[in-house]
PDB file of C-alpha atoms in Angstrom:
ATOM      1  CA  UNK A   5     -14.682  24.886  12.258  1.00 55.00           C
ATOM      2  CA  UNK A   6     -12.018  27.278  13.815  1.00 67.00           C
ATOM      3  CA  UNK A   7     -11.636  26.566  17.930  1.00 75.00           C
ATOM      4  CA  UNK A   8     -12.523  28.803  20.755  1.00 88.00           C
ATOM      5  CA  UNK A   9      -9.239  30.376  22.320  1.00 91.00           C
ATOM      6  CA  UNK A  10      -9.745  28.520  25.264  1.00 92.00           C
ATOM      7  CA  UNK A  11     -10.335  25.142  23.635  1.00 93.00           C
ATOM      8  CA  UNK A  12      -7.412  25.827  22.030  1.00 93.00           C
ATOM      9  CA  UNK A  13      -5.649  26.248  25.213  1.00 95.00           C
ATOM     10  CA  UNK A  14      -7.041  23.160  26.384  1.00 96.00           C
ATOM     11  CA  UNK A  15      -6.402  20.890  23.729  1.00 97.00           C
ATOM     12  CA  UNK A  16      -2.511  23.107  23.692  1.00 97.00           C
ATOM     13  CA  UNK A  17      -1.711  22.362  27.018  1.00 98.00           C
ATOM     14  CA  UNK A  18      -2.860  18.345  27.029  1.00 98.00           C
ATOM     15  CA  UNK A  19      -0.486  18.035  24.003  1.00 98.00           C
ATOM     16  CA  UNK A  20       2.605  19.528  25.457  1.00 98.00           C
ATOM     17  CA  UNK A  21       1.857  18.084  28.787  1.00 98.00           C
ATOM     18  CA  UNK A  22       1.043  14.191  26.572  1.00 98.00           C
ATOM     19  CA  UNK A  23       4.308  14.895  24.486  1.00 98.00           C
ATOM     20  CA  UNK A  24       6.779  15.827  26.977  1.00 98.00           C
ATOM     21  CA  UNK A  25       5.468  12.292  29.412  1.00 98.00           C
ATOM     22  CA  UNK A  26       5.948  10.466  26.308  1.00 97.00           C
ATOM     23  CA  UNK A  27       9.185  11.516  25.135  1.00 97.00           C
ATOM     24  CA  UNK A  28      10.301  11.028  29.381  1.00 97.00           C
ATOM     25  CA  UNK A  29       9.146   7.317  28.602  1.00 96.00           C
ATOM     26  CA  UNK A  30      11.152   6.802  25.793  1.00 95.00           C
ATOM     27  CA  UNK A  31      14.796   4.940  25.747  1.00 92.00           C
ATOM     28  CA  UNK A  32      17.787   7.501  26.241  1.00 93.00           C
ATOM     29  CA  UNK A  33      19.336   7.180  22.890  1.00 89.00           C
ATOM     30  CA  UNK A  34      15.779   7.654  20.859  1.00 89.00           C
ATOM     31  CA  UNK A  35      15.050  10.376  23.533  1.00 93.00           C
ATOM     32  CA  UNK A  36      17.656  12.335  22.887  1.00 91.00           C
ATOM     33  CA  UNK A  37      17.382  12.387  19.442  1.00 89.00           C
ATOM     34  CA  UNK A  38      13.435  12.601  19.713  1.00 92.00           C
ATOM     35  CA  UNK A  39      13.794  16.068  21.884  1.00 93.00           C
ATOM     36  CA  UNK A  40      16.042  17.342  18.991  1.00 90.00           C
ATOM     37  CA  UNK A  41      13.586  17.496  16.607  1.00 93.00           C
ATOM     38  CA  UNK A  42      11.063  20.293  16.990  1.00 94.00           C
ATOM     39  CA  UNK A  43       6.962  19.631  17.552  1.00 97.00           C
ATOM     40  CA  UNK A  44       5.061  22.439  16.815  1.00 97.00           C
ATOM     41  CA  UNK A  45       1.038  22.654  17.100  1.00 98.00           C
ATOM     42  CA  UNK A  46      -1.240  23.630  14.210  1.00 97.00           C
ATOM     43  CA  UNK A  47      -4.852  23.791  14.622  1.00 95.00           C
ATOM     44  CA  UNK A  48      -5.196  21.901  10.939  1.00 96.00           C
ATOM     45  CA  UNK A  49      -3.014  22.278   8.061  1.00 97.00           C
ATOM     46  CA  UNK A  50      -2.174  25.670   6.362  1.00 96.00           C
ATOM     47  CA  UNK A  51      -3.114  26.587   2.553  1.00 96.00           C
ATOM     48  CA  UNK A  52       0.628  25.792   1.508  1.00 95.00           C
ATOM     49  CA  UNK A  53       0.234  22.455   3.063  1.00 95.00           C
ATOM     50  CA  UNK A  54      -3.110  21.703   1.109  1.00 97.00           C
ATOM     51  CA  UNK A  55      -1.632  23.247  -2.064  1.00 97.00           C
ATOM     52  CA  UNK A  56       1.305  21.120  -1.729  1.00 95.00           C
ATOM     53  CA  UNK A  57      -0.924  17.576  -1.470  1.00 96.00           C
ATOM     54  CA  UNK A  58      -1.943  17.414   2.237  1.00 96.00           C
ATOM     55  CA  UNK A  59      -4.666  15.943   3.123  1.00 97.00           C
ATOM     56  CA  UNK A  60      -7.052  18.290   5.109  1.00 97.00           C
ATOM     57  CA  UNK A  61      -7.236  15.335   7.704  1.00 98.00           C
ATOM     58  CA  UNK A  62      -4.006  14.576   8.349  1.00 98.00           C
ATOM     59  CA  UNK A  63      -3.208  13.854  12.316  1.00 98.00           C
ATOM     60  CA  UNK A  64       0.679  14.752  12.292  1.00 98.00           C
ATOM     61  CA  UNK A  65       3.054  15.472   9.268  1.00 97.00           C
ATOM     62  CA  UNK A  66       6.746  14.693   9.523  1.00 94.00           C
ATOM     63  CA  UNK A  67       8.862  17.351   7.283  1.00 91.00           C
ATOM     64  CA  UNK A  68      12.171  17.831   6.600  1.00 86.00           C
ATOM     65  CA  UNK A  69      15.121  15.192   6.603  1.00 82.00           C
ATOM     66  CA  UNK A  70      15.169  12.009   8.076  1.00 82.00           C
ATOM     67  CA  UNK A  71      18.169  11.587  10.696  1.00 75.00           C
ATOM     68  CA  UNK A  72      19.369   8.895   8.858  1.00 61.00           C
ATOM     69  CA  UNK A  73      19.680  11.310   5.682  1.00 56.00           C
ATOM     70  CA  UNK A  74      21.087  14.600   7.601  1.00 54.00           C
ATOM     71  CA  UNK A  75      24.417  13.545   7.018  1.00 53.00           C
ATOM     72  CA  UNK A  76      24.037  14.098   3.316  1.00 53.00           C
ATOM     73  CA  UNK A  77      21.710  17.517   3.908  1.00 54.00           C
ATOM     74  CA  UNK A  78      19.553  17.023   0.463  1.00 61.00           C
ATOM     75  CA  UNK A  79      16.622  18.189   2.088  1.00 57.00           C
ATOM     76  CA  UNK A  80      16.232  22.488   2.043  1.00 62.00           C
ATOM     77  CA  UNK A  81      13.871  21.850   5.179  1.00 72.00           C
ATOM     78  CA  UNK A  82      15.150  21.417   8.655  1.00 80.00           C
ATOM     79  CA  UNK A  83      13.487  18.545  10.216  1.00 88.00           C
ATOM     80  CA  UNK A  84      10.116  19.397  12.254  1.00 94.00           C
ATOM     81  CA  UNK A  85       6.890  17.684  13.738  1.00 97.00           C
ATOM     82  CA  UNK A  86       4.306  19.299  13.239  1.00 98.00           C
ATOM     83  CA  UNK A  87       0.923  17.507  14.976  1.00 98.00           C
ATOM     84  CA  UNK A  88      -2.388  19.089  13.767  1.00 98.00           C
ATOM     85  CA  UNK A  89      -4.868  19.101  17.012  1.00 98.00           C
ATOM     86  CA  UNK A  90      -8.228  20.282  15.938  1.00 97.00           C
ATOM     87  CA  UNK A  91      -7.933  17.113  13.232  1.00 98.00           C
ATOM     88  CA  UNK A  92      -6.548  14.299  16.275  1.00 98.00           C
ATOM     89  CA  UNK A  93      -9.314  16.208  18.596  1.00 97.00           C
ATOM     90  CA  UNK A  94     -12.028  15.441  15.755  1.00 97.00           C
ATOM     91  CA  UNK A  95     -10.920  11.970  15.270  1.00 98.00           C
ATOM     92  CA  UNK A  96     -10.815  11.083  19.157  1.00 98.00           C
ATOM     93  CA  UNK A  97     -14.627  12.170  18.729  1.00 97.00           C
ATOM     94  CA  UNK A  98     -13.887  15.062  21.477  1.00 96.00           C
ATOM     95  CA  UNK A  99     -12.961  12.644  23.880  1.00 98.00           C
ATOM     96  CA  UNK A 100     -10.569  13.652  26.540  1.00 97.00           C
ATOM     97  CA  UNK A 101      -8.304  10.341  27.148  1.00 98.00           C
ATOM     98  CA  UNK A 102      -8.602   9.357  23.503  1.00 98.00           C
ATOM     99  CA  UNK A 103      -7.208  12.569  22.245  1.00 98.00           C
ATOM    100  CA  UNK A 104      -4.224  12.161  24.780  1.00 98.00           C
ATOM    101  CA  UNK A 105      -3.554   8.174  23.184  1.00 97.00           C
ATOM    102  CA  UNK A 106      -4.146   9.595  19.525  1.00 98.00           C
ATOM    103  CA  UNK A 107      -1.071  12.574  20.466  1.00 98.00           C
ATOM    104  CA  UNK A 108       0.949  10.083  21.854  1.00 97.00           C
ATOM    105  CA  UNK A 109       0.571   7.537  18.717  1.00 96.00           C
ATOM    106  CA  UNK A 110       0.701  10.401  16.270  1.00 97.00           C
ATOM    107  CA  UNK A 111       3.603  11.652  17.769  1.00 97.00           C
ATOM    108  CA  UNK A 112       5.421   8.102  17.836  1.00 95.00           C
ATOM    109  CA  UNK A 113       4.764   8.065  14.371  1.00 94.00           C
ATOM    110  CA  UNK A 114       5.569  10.862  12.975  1.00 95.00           C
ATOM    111  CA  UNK A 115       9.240  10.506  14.868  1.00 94.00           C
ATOM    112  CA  UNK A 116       9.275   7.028  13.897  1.00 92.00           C
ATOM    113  CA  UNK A 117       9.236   8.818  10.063  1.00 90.00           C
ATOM    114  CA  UNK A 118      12.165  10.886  11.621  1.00 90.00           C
ATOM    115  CA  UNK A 119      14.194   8.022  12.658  1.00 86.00           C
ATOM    116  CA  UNK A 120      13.842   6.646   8.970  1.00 84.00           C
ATOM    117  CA  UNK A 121      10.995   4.426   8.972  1.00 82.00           C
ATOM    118  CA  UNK A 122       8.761   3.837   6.287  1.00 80.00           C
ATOM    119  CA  UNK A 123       5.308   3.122   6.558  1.00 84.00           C
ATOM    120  CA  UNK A 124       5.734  -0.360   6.449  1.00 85.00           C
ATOM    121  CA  UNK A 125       7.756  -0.933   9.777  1.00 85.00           C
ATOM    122  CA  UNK A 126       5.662   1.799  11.564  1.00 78.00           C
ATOM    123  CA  UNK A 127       2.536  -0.106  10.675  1.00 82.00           C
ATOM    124  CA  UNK A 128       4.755  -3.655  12.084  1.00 87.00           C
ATOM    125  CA  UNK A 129       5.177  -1.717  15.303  1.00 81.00           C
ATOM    126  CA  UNK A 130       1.320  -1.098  15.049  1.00 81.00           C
ATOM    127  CA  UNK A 131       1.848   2.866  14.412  1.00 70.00           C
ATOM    128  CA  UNK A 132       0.301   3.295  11.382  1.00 73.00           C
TER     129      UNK A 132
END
């Protein structure tokens, strides 16, 4: 299922507008680095994405390097967000309010990845 330009827009605008009040709500040191890693919305994952192991499913993908691991610059990737909002719209069941919380826990999680955590501590903070 591809969206309808203006559900699209809808479900475009309630992210940036969910992202940007949860990002104000964050402490000042995590906020800073938070708004320094760029969020970019995909209706669903690409073919590369798939190809590369992705699940079709998948909510929000942190890629890149962790901050804790720019300093040594491994990673060819610059750090991103990318949050996938047909898939989070799908799994609110197309409800409104839901899809907001599921943004705002997605996103938490995947910059929780971005700060360095692992699954384990994300799911201790009950962001899994």
């Amino acid at each position: 299922m591809t969206l309808q330009t203006h559900q699209w827009r809808r479900l475009l605008t309630a992210a940036r507008e969910t992202v940007e009040d949860t990002l104000r709500q964050l402490p000042p040191p995590v906020r800073r680095r938070a708004r320094s890693v760029p969020i970019s919305f995909e209706e669903r994952p690409d073919e590369d994405l798939l190809a590369d192991g992705v699940e079709a499913d998948v909510l929000g993908l942190f890629v890149g390097e962790s901050f804790p691991d720019e300093v040594a610059g491994t990673d060819p990737l610059p750090a991103q967000i990318l949050l996938f909002l047909e898939n989070i719209w799908t799994y609110a069941r197309h409800d409104a309010p839901a899809y907001r919380e599921e943004i705002r826990r997605t996103l938490l999680h995947e910059l929780g990845h971005y700060l360095g955590l692992d699954e384990d501590q994300l799911t201790e903070r009950d962001l899994d």
